[in-house]
Short mmCIF file of C-alpha atoms in Angstrom, two decimals:
data_model
loop_
_atom_site.label_atom_id
_atom_site.label_comp_id
_atom_site.label_asym_id
_atom_site.label_seq_id
_atom_site.Cartn_x
_atom_site.Cartn_y
_atom_site.Cartn_z
CA MET A 1 -140.83 -58.68 -77.89
CA ALA A 2 -141.54 -55.14 -76.68
CA GLU A 3 -145.24 -55.97 -76.28
CA SER A 4 -144.36 -59.04 -74.24
CA GLN A 5 -142.12 -57.02 -71.91
CA LEU A 6 -144.81 -54.35 -71.55
CA TYR A 7 -147.37 -57.04 -70.71
CA ASN A 8 -145.08 -58.54 -68.05
CA GLN A 9 -144.43 -55.12 -66.52
CA LYS A 10 -148.17 -54.40 -66.35
CA LYS A 11 -148.81 -57.83 -64.85
CA LYS A 12 -146.21 -57.26 -62.13
CA ALA A 13 -147.59 -53.79 -61.43
CA MET A 14 -151.08 -55.26 -61.07
CA GLU A 15 -149.79 -57.92 -58.68
CA VAL A 16 -148.04 -55.29 -56.52
CA SER A 17 -151.12 -53.06 -56.62
CA ALA A 18 -153.35 -55.99 -55.65
CA GLN A 19 -151.13 -56.75 -52.69
CA THR A 20 -150.90 -53.18 -51.43
CA THR A 21 -154.65 -52.55 -51.81
CA SER A 22 -155.75 -56.01 -50.68
CA SER A 23 -158.16 -56.29 -47.79
CA ASN A 24 -156.34 -59.38 -46.56
CA PRO A 25 -154.73 -59.17 -43.09
CA LYS A 26 -151.18 -57.86 -43.20
CA VAL A 27 -148.49 -60.03 -41.64
CA VAL A 28 -144.91 -58.89 -41.06
CA ILE A 29 -142.11 -61.38 -40.42
CA ILE A 30 -138.87 -59.92 -39.05
CA GLY A 31 -135.96 -62.23 -39.89
CA GLY A 32 -135.18 -64.57 -42.77
CA GLY A 33 -133.53 -67.35 -40.78
CA PHE A 34 -134.98 -70.79 -40.17
CA GLY A 35 -137.96 -69.50 -38.18
CA GLY A 36 -138.86 -66.69 -40.57
CA VAL A 37 -138.55 -68.77 -43.74
CA TYR A 38 -140.51 -71.72 -42.37
CA ALA A 39 -143.25 -69.37 -41.15
CA ALA A 40 -143.37 -67.73 -44.58
CA ARG A 41 -143.74 -71.13 -46.26
CA ILE A 42 -146.84 -71.89 -44.19
CA LEU A 43 -148.31 -68.47 -45.05
CA ALA A 44 -147.54 -68.81 -48.76
CA ASP A 45 -150.63 -68.59 -50.99
CA GLN A 46 -152.91 -68.07 -47.97
CA PRO A 47 -155.45 -65.20 -47.66
CA VAL A 48 -152.90 -62.92 -45.96
CA ASP A 49 -150.41 -60.36 -47.29
CA VAL A 50 -146.94 -61.04 -45.94
CA THR A 51 -143.88 -58.80 -45.75
CA LEU A 52 -140.64 -60.50 -44.73
CA ILE A 53 -137.91 -58.09 -43.59
CA ASP A 54 -134.29 -59.11 -43.16
CA ARG A 55 -131.00 -57.22 -42.90
CA THR A 56 -129.54 -59.33 -45.71
CA ASN A 57 -130.95 -60.72 -48.94
CA HIS A 58 -130.16 -64.34 -48.10
CA HIS A 59 -131.21 -67.21 -45.88
CA LEU A 60 -128.19 -68.68 -44.11
CA PHE A 61 -127.68 -72.28 -43.03
CA GLN A 62 -125.93 -71.35 -39.79
CA PRO A 63 -124.94 -74.87 -38.64
CA LEU A 64 -122.34 -74.99 -41.43
CA LEU A 65 -120.88 -71.52 -40.88
CA TYR A 66 -117.83 -73.04 -39.21
CA GLN A 67 -117.01 -74.83 -42.47
CA VAL A 68 -116.92 -71.48 -44.28
CA ALA A 69 -114.71 -70.08 -41.52
CA THR A 70 -112.28 -72.98 -41.94
CA ALA A 71 -112.26 -72.92 -45.76
CA MET A 72 -114.13 -76.17 -46.38
CA LEU A 73 -117.14 -74.48 -48.02
CA SER A 74 -117.72 -71.22 -49.88
CA PRO A 75 -120.33 -68.71 -48.66
CA ALA A 76 -122.71 -69.42 -51.55
CA ASP A 77 -122.77 -73.10 -50.59
CA ILE A 78 -124.71 -72.38 -47.40
CA ALA A 79 -126.75 -69.31 -48.38
CA GLN A 80 -129.71 -68.85 -50.73
CA PRO A 81 -131.48 -65.62 -51.75
CA ILE A 82 -134.70 -65.29 -49.76
CA ARG A 83 -136.50 -63.96 -52.81
CA SER A 84 -135.58 -67.11 -54.72
CA ILE A 85 -136.81 -69.39 -51.93
CA LEU A 86 -140.19 -67.60 -51.82
CA LYS A 87 -140.49 -66.62 -55.48
CA ASP A 88 -143.60 -68.74 -56.08
CA ALA A 89 -145.52 -67.20 -53.17
CA LYS A 90 -147.31 -64.25 -54.79
CA ASN A 91 -148.65 -62.98 -51.47
CA ILE A 92 -145.18 -62.58 -49.94
CA ARG A 93 -143.00 -59.52 -50.36
CA VAL A 94 -139.34 -59.65 -49.34
CA VAL A 95 -137.67 -56.46 -48.12
CA MET A 96 -134.02 -55.96 -47.21
CA GLY A 97 -133.79 -53.53 -44.33
CA ARG A 98 -132.85 -53.07 -40.70
CA VAL A 99 -135.77 -52.83 -38.29
CA GLU A 100 -135.24 -49.92 -35.93
CA SER A 101 -138.38 -50.09 -33.80
CA ILE A 102 -141.65 -51.92 -33.31
CA ASP A 103 -144.71 -49.85 -32.41
CA THR A 104 -147.15 -52.39 -30.97
CA THR A 105 -149.74 -49.69 -30.22
CA ALA A 106 -149.97 -48.31 -33.75
CA LYS A 107 -148.97 -51.70 -35.18
CA ILE A 108 -146.22 -50.31 -37.37
CA ILE A 109 -142.70 -51.59 -38.05
CA HIS A 110 -140.15 -48.81 -38.58
CA THR A 111 -137.05 -49.35 -40.70
CA HIS A 112 -134.65 -46.68 -41.95
CA GLY A 113 -136.88 -44.54 -44.14
CA SER A 114 -139.85 -46.94 -44.35
CA GLN A 115 -142.85 -48.07 -42.34
CA TYR A 116 -144.76 -51.35 -42.53
CA PRO A 117 -148.18 -51.66 -40.90
CA PHE A 118 -149.32 -55.05 -39.63
CA GLN A 119 -152.24 -56.86 -38.10
CA TYR A 120 -150.01 -59.76 -37.12
CA LEU A 121 -146.28 -59.92 -36.42
CA ILE A 122 -143.72 -62.72 -36.16
CA LEU A 123 -140.43 -61.71 -34.56
CA ALA A 124 -137.72 -64.12 -35.73
CA ALA A 125 -134.72 -61.80 -35.51
CA GLY A 126 -132.36 -64.39 -34.02
CA ALA A 127 -129.42 -63.80 -31.72
CA ARG A 128 -125.93 -62.39 -31.66
CA HIS A 129 -122.93 -63.52 -29.63
CA SER A 130 -122.70 -62.11 -26.11
CA TYR A 131 -119.46 -61.17 -24.33
CA PHE A 132 -121.08 -60.94 -20.89
CA GLY A 133 -120.43 -57.23 -20.54
CA ASN A 134 -116.98 -57.30 -22.19
CA ASP A 135 -118.01 -56.11 -25.64
CA HIS A 136 -114.51 -54.72 -26.31
CA TRP A 137 -113.31 -58.33 -26.61
CA GLU A 138 -115.16 -58.70 -29.92
CA ALA A 139 -112.39 -56.93 -31.86
CA PHE A 140 -109.92 -59.61 -30.74
CA ALA A 141 -112.27 -62.62 -30.58
CA PRO A 142 -114.98 -62.55 -33.26
CA GLY A 143 -118.00 -64.79 -32.92
CA LEU A 144 -119.69 -66.84 -35.62
CA LYS A 145 -123.26 -65.84 -36.48
CA ASN A 146 -123.24 -64.63 -40.10
CA LEU A 147 -121.23 -64.78 -43.30
CA SER A 148 -119.25 -61.66 -42.41
CA ASP A 149 -118.14 -63.33 -39.18
CA ALA A 150 -117.17 -66.51 -41.03
CA LEU A 151 -115.17 -64.67 -43.69
CA GLU A 152 -113.38 -62.60 -41.06
CA LEU A 153 -112.43 -65.70 -39.10
CA ARG A 154 -111.28 -67.43 -42.27
CA ARG A 155 -109.11 -64.40 -43.09
CA ARG A 156 -107.56 -64.45 -39.63
CA ILE A 157 -106.96 -68.21 -39.61
CA LEU A 158 -105.36 -68.34 -43.06
CA ASN A 159 -103.35 -65.15 -42.52
CA SER A 160 -101.94 -66.55 -39.28
CA PHE A 161 -100.24 -69.34 -41.22
CA GLU A 162 -98.95 -66.82 -43.76
CA ILE A 163 -97.44 -64.71 -40.97
CA ALA A 164 -95.88 -67.78 -39.37
CA GLU A 165 -94.35 -68.70 -42.75
CA THR A 166 -92.62 -65.33 -43.24
CA THR A 167 -91.64 -64.16 -39.76
CA THR A 168 -88.17 -64.70 -38.35
CA ASP A 169 -89.32 -64.12 -34.76
CA ALA A 170 -89.93 -67.40 -32.94
CA GLU A 171 -92.42 -65.83 -30.48
CA VAL A 172 -94.44 -64.27 -33.29
CA ARG A 173 -94.48 -67.61 -35.13
CA HIS A 174 -95.63 -69.46 -32.02
CA ALA A 175 -98.45 -66.95 -31.41
CA ALA A 176 -99.48 -67.09 -35.06
CA MET A 177 -99.79 -70.86 -34.91
CA THR A 178 -101.80 -70.84 -31.68
CA PHE A 179 -105.57 -70.86 -32.00
CA VAL A 180 -107.82 -70.37 -28.98
CA ILE A 181 -111.53 -71.18 -29.05
CA ILE A 182 -113.52 -69.84 -26.09
CA GLY A 183 -116.60 -71.92 -25.43
CA ALA A 184 -116.89 -75.71 -25.61
CA GLY A 185 -120.45 -75.95 -26.84
CA PRO A 186 -121.26 -77.33 -30.31
CA THR A 187 -119.89 -74.28 -32.17
CA GLY A 188 -116.64 -74.25 -30.20
CA VAL A 189 -116.08 -77.97 -30.55
CA GLU A 190 -116.81 -77.88 -34.28
CA MET A 191 -114.44 -74.93 -34.80
CA ALA A 192 -111.65 -76.58 -32.81
CA GLY A 193 -111.96 -79.82 -34.77
CA ALA A 194 -112.12 -78.04 -38.13
CA ILE A 195 -109.05 -75.89 -37.40
CA SER A 196 -107.15 -79.00 -36.31
CA GLU A 197 -108.05 -80.81 -39.53
CA LEU A 198 -107.06 -77.77 -41.60
CA ALA A 199 -103.69 -77.38 -39.90
CA LYS A 200 -102.70 -81.00 -39.40
CA ARG A 201 -103.96 -82.50 -42.68
CA THR A 202 -105.22 -80.09 -45.32
CA ILE A 203 -102.41 -77.53 -45.64
CA VAL A 204 -99.45 -79.63 -44.51
CA GLN A 205 -97.86 -79.53 -47.99
CA ASP A 206 -98.64 -75.85 -48.68
CA PHE A 207 -95.81 -74.22 -46.73
CA ARG A 208 -92.02 -74.50 -46.88
CA HIS A 209 -90.73 -72.96 -43.64
CA ILE A 210 -93.31 -74.05 -41.07
CA GLN A 211 -94.79 -77.37 -40.05
CA THR A 212 -98.49 -76.67 -39.75
CA GLN A 213 -98.96 -79.95 -37.83
CA ARG A 214 -97.36 -78.18 -34.87
CA ALA A 215 -100.23 -75.70 -34.62
CA ARG A 216 -101.57 -75.44 -31.09
CA ILE A 217 -105.36 -75.50 -30.74
CA VAL A 218 -106.79 -74.71 -27.31
CA LEU A 219 -110.46 -75.14 -26.38
CA LEU A 220 -111.56 -73.29 -23.24
CA ASP A 221 -114.74 -73.29 -21.17
CA ALA A 222 -115.77 -72.25 -17.68
CA ALA A 223 -118.08 -75.29 -17.49
CA PRO A 224 -116.71 -78.50 -15.98
CA LYS A 225 -117.02 -80.48 -19.25
CA VAL A 226 -117.29 -80.06 -22.99
CA LEU A 227 -120.74 -80.16 -24.62
CA PRO A 228 -122.48 -80.05 -21.21
CA MET A 229 -125.93 -80.36 -22.79
CA PHE A 230 -125.18 -83.99 -23.65
CA ALA A 231 -125.17 -87.07 -21.41
CA ASP A 232 -121.97 -87.73 -19.44
CA SER A 233 -121.06 -90.74 -21.59
CA LEU A 234 -121.22 -88.66 -24.77
CA CYS A 235 -119.27 -85.82 -23.15
CA ALA A 236 -116.52 -88.28 -22.23
CA SER A 237 -116.51 -89.60 -25.80
CA ALA A 238 -116.30 -86.07 -27.20
CA LEU A 239 -113.35 -85.26 -24.94
CA LYS A 240 -111.54 -88.40 -26.08
CA GLN A 241 -112.14 -87.57 -29.74
CA LEU A 242 -110.93 -83.98 -29.26
CA LYS A 243 -107.69 -85.24 -27.72
CA GLN A 244 -107.23 -87.60 -30.68
CA LEU A 245 -107.17 -84.47 -32.84
CA ASP A 246 -104.38 -83.04 -30.66
CA ILE A 247 -106.65 -80.34 -29.21
CA GLU A 248 -105.87 -79.03 -25.73
CA VAL A 249 -109.06 -78.92 -23.69
CA LYS A 250 -109.19 -76.71 -20.61
CA VAL A 251 -112.53 -76.90 -18.77
CA SER A 252 -113.45 -75.19 -15.49
CA THR A 253 -111.28 -72.38 -16.83
CA LYS A 254 -112.44 -68.79 -16.63
CA VAL A 255 -111.32 -66.20 -19.19
CA LEU A 256 -110.34 -62.93 -17.52
CA GLY A 257 -109.37 -60.93 -20.58
CA VAL A 258 -108.84 -61.00 -24.34
CA THR A 259 -106.37 -58.68 -26.07
CA SER A 260 -104.51 -58.46 -29.35
CA GLU A 261 -101.73 -60.48 -27.68
CA GLY A 262 -103.86 -63.40 -26.55
CA VAL A 263 -106.09 -64.68 -23.75
CA GLN A 264 -105.62 -64.12 -20.03
CA LEU A 265 -106.75 -67.02 -17.84
CA GLU A 266 -106.74 -67.27 -14.07
CA LYS A 267 -103.37 -69.01 -13.94
CA GLU A 268 -101.74 -68.33 -17.31
CA PHE A 269 -101.63 -66.13 -20.39
CA ILE A 270 -101.92 -67.83 -23.79
CA ARG A 271 -100.26 -65.86 -26.57
CA ALA A 272 -102.42 -66.29 -29.66
CA ARG A 273 -103.03 -64.33 -32.82
CA THR A 274 -106.40 -65.97 -33.59
CA VAL A 275 -109.13 -66.22 -30.96
CA VAL A 276 -112.67 -67.44 -31.67
CA TRP A 277 -115.60 -66.59 -29.40
CA ALA A 278 -118.21 -69.33 -29.02
CA ALA A 279 -119.21 -68.84 -25.40
CA GLY A 280 -122.57 -67.10 -25.32
CA ASN A 281 -125.56 -65.66 -27.16
CA ALA A 282 -127.85 -62.70 -26.68
CA ALA A 283 -131.21 -62.27 -28.41
CA SER A 284 -131.86 -59.43 -30.82
CA PRO A 285 -132.42 -56.11 -28.99
CA LEU A 286 -135.83 -55.90 -30.70
CA ALA A 287 -137.14 -58.42 -28.15
CA LYS A 288 -136.88 -55.83 -25.39
CA GLN A 289 -139.34 -53.61 -27.25
CA LEU A 290 -142.07 -56.21 -26.85
CA GLY A 291 -142.05 -56.90 -23.12
CA GLU A 292 -140.33 -58.85 -20.35
CA THR A 293 -137.07 -60.57 -21.29
CA ASP A 294 -134.73 -62.99 -19.55
CA ARG A 295 -130.99 -62.55 -18.88
CA GLN A 296 -130.17 -63.43 -22.48
CA GLY A 297 -132.61 -60.84 -23.81
CA ARG A 298 -135.20 -63.40 -24.95
CA ILE A 299 -138.87 -62.40 -24.83
CA MET A 300 -141.05 -64.47 -22.50
CA VAL A 301 -143.82 -66.02 -24.61
CA ASN A 302 -147.13 -67.74 -23.94
CA GLU A 303 -147.89 -71.38 -24.71
CA ASP A 304 -149.03 -70.44 -28.23
CA LEU A 305 -145.80 -68.42 -28.82
CA SER A 306 -147.62 -65.10 -28.54
CA VAL A 307 -146.19 -62.22 -26.53
CA PRO A 308 -148.02 -61.51 -23.25
CA GLY A 309 -150.42 -58.62 -23.73
CA HIS A 310 -150.13 -58.80 -27.52
CA PRO A 311 -152.00 -61.83 -28.89
CA GLU A 312 -151.28 -60.67 -32.43
CA VAL A 313 -147.49 -60.72 -31.92
CA PHE A 314 -145.48 -63.94 -31.92
CA ALA A 315 -141.81 -64.49 -31.03
CA ILE A 316 -139.95 -67.58 -32.21
CA GLY A 317 -136.51 -69.20 -32.34
CA ASP A 318 -133.51 -67.65 -30.59
CA VAL A 319 -135.44 -64.51 -29.69
CA ALA A 320 -138.04 -66.35 -27.57
CA ASN A 321 -137.97 -67.93 -24.11
CA PHE A 322 -140.44 -70.82 -24.26
CA SER A 323 -140.48 -72.46 -20.83
CA HIS A 324 -143.84 -74.25 -20.95
CA GLN A 325 -142.36 -77.63 -21.86
CA GLY A 326 -140.23 -79.13 -19.13
CA GLY A 327 -139.97 -75.93 -17.09
CA LYS A 328 -136.74 -74.77 -18.76
CA PRO A 329 -136.22 -72.58 -21.84
CA LEU A 330 -135.98 -74.65 -25.00
CA PRO A 331 -132.52 -74.63 -26.65
CA GLY A 332 -131.75 -72.24 -29.48
CA VAL A 333 -131.38 -74.81 -32.25
CA ALA A 334 -132.52 -74.88 -35.87
CA PRO A 335 -135.29 -77.52 -35.43
CA LEU A 336 -136.89 -75.37 -32.70
CA ALA A 337 -136.87 -72.32 -34.98
CA MET A 338 -138.41 -74.30 -37.83
CA GLN A 339 -141.17 -75.84 -35.73
CA SER A 340 -142.01 -72.66 -33.84
CA GLY A 341 -142.08 -70.69 -37.11
CA GLU A 342 -144.59 -73.09 -38.59
CA GLN A 343 -146.77 -73.06 -35.46
CA ALA A 344 -146.75 -69.26 -35.20
CA ALA A 345 -147.85 -69.03 -38.83
CA ARG A 346 -150.67 -71.55 -38.28
CA ASN A 347 -151.82 -69.59 -35.23
CA ILE A 348 -151.93 -66.39 -37.27
CA LEU A 349 -154.08 -68.09 -39.90
CA ALA A 350 -156.36 -69.33 -37.11
CA LEU A 351 -156.72 -65.82 -35.66
CA ALA A 352 -157.39 -64.35 -39.11
CA GLN A 353 -160.26 -66.83 -39.51
CA GLY A 354 -161.65 -66.14 -36.04
CA ASN A 355 -160.46 -69.42 -34.56
CA PRO A 356 -158.50 -70.01 -31.34
CA THR A 357 -154.77 -70.58 -31.42
CA LYS A 358 -153.07 -73.82 -30.41
CA LYS A 359 -150.25 -74.21 -27.94
CA PHE A 360 -146.80 -75.02 -29.26
CA ASN A 361 -145.33 -78.44 -28.58
CA TYR A 362 -141.68 -78.91 -29.57
CA TRP A 363 -140.76 -82.32 -30.92
CA ASP A 364 -137.17 -82.86 -29.81
CA LYS A 365 -135.63 -85.31 -32.27
CA GLY A 366 -132.26 -85.27 -30.53
CA SER A 367 -128.97 -83.40 -30.59
CA MET A 368 -125.64 -83.92 -32.27
CA ALA A 369 -122.27 -82.26 -32.67
CA THR A 370 -119.50 -83.00 -35.13
CA ILE A 371 -115.89 -82.90 -33.96
CA GLY A 372 -113.88 -83.84 -37.02
CA ARG A 373 -113.41 -86.42 -39.73
CA ASN A 374 -115.26 -89.58 -38.60
CA LYS A 375 -115.68 -87.98 -35.19
CA ALA A 376 -118.97 -86.80 -33.67
CA ILE A 377 -121.51 -87.52 -30.96
CA ALA A 378 -125.28 -87.84 -31.35
CA ASP A 379 -128.17 -88.27 -28.95
CA LEU A 380 -131.08 -89.37 -31.15
CA LYS A 381 -133.33 -90.11 -28.14
CA VAL A 382 -133.77 -93.76 -29.12
CA VAL A 383 -130.04 -94.34 -29.38
CA LYS A 384 -126.77 -92.61 -28.47
CA LEU A 385 -123.97 -92.69 -31.03
CA SER A 386 -120.35 -91.61 -31.16
CA GLY A 387 -117.57 -91.78 -33.71
CA LEU A 388 -118.20 -92.77 -37.33
CA LEU A 389 -121.92 -93.59 -37.03
CA ALA A 390 -122.64 -90.29 -35.29
CA TRP A 391 -120.62 -88.44 -37.92
CA LEU A 392 -122.52 -90.08 -40.80
CA SER A 393 -125.82 -89.27 -39.07
CA TRP A 394 -124.74 -85.65 -38.69
CA LEU A 395 -123.88 -85.43 -42.40
CA LEU A 396 -127.20 -86.90 -43.52
CA ILE A 397 -129.40 -84.79 -41.27
CA HIS A 398 -127.64 -81.54 -42.13
CA LEU A 399 -127.95 -82.25 -45.84
CA LEU A 400 -131.69 -82.82 -45.44
CA PHE A 401 -132.15 -79.52 -43.59
CA ILE A 402 -130.54 -77.42 -46.35
CA VAL A 403 -133.29 -75.50 -48.13
CA GLU A 404 -132.22 -75.67 -51.78
CA LEU A 405 -131.61 -78.95 -53.65
CA ARG A 406 -128.75 -77.35 -55.60
CA ASN A 407 -126.88 -76.55 -52.40
CA ARG A 408 -127.46 -80.05 -51.04
CA ILE A 409 -125.84 -81.52 -54.13
CA LEU A 410 -122.92 -79.06 -54.09
CA ILE A 411 -122.19 -79.60 -50.42
CA PHE A 412 -122.42 -83.38 -50.76
CA PHE A 413 -119.79 -83.40 -53.52
CA GLN A 414 -117.61 -80.90 -51.63
CA TRP A 415 -117.69 -83.15 -48.58
CA ALA A 416 -117.03 -86.27 -50.63
CA TRP A 417 -114.07 -84.67 -52.42
CA SER A 418 -112.67 -83.32 -49.16
CA TYR A 419 -113.05 -86.72 -47.52
CA VAL A 420 -111.15 -88.50 -50.31
CA THR A 421 -108.44 -85.90 -50.91
CA TYR A 422 -108.09 -84.20 -47.50
CA THR A 423 -108.36 -80.81 -49.24
CA HIS A 424 -110.40 -77.69 -48.57
CA GLY A 425 -111.25 -75.88 -51.78
CA ALA A 426 -112.12 -72.42 -50.39
CA ARG A 427 -108.75 -71.37 -48.93
CA LEU A 428 -109.02 -67.76 -50.08
CA SER A 429 -108.15 -64.85 -47.81
CA TYR A 430 -109.88 -61.57 -48.58
CA GLN A 431 -108.43 -58.25 -47.49
CA MET A 432 -110.77 -55.99 -45.57
CA PHE A 433 -112.08 -52.90 -47.36
CA ARG A 434 -110.06 -49.75 -46.86
CA PRO A 435 -111.09 -46.34 -48.23
CA ALA A 436 -108.77 -45.10 -50.97
CA VAL A 437 -108.99 -41.55 -49.56
CA PRO A 438 -107.02 -41.09 -46.31
CA PRO A 439 -108.67 -39.25 -43.40
CA LYS A 440 -108.57 -35.47 -43.51
CA GLU A 441 -106.12 -33.55 -41.40
CA GLY A 442 -107.30 -33.46 -37.80
CA GLU A 443 -109.54 -36.50 -38.18
CA SER A 444 -108.70 -39.57 -36.16
CA LYS A 445 -108.04 -42.76 -38.07
CA ARG A 446 -110.74 -45.36 -37.47
CA ALA A 447 -109.33 -48.60 -36.10
CA THR A 448 -110.24 -51.77 -37.93
CA ALA A 449 -109.64 -55.44 -37.32
CA GLU A 450 -106.89 -55.23 -39.95
CA ASP A 451 -105.05 -52.77 -37.71
CA ILE A 452 -105.48 -55.10 -34.74
CA LEU A 453 -104.05 -58.01 -36.71
#
């Protein structure tokens, strides 16, 4: 047994040594989202040495984050360890770390305490929510980009019902049972529908002193219609379906302020304890280190996804502005990240072999958004769907996109059980971490979201 363990340790050491001393071109991928993982899969077992760097140890299926935030799914249902996904690719090393800077002259990636040289680079660092210059709103209106965001929103949503159950103040109860979602794009619509289903069906029997069906859900947007990226007929269908879920929709409505008390609009103030931000995105700040960016911080890329002036550097997904197909930037959706990740990887292999790169051509298979149980819209290019058929299409396509088979099976049975029983099995509220040692005398207490709520 000891000899076997020693042999395995020596074998691993030889593999690591072979990778670090290999003469193969070194490729660094920044980001383990859809773009980064799909690029890594193309580079797997190729004559290149790959280092994938991500701030977390997991790949996240972002389109289902809202279901974690509304207690339908658990975090592990939509996340898989990156090392596990790429475990069979011996030429790929996975590193958990935060990239601090990119030196394109010396071709070195700097993280906290480490450096990673490269011949080729793929930037797939994604995006974060943008508050359009009002970053102080984030404390009162979290966005939804990672598991921490989803768990925080789930805590706030569930705790709001708990507060409403115990308070004797009618105004506090009304505010606790009012939920405001800012932004009527796919994320905002999905969150509004999921909160409505949670309040008006799932937890109806859980409380004794409140009627959760009376929860007020308000969906706001400065645009003149919900889901403006869809055709007018689908937008009208989405609006109708939202109203069937008893969701107040206020379009052409500008938000002037967000506080711990609620949301200030141009003509009214909505008292609300839980506010969700789904109104805008901004690319990773790393994009600005590579060259010219647009208003959303996305790097302007060439037709082959390379960065102007740096043919060895490629930017993909949410961090890139690709405007060579139709004259407008392509949307920041998962299929785009997947396809651009694969093309960037193929172009790197071409360059490594002394061949020319190929321009990227995005195959748009359509768009869809779910609204609630049996409610959705879908533009599949060849046909436009709404209602039950669109919802079933959304379920099928999202299951197919999930990386791990295990998670596909788990999510399918979770959805099936929830559909039959109207229950959400992940209704757990976690308290935020608080240090056991209080601040020293003279030190100011650091405010947390728990203090705000």
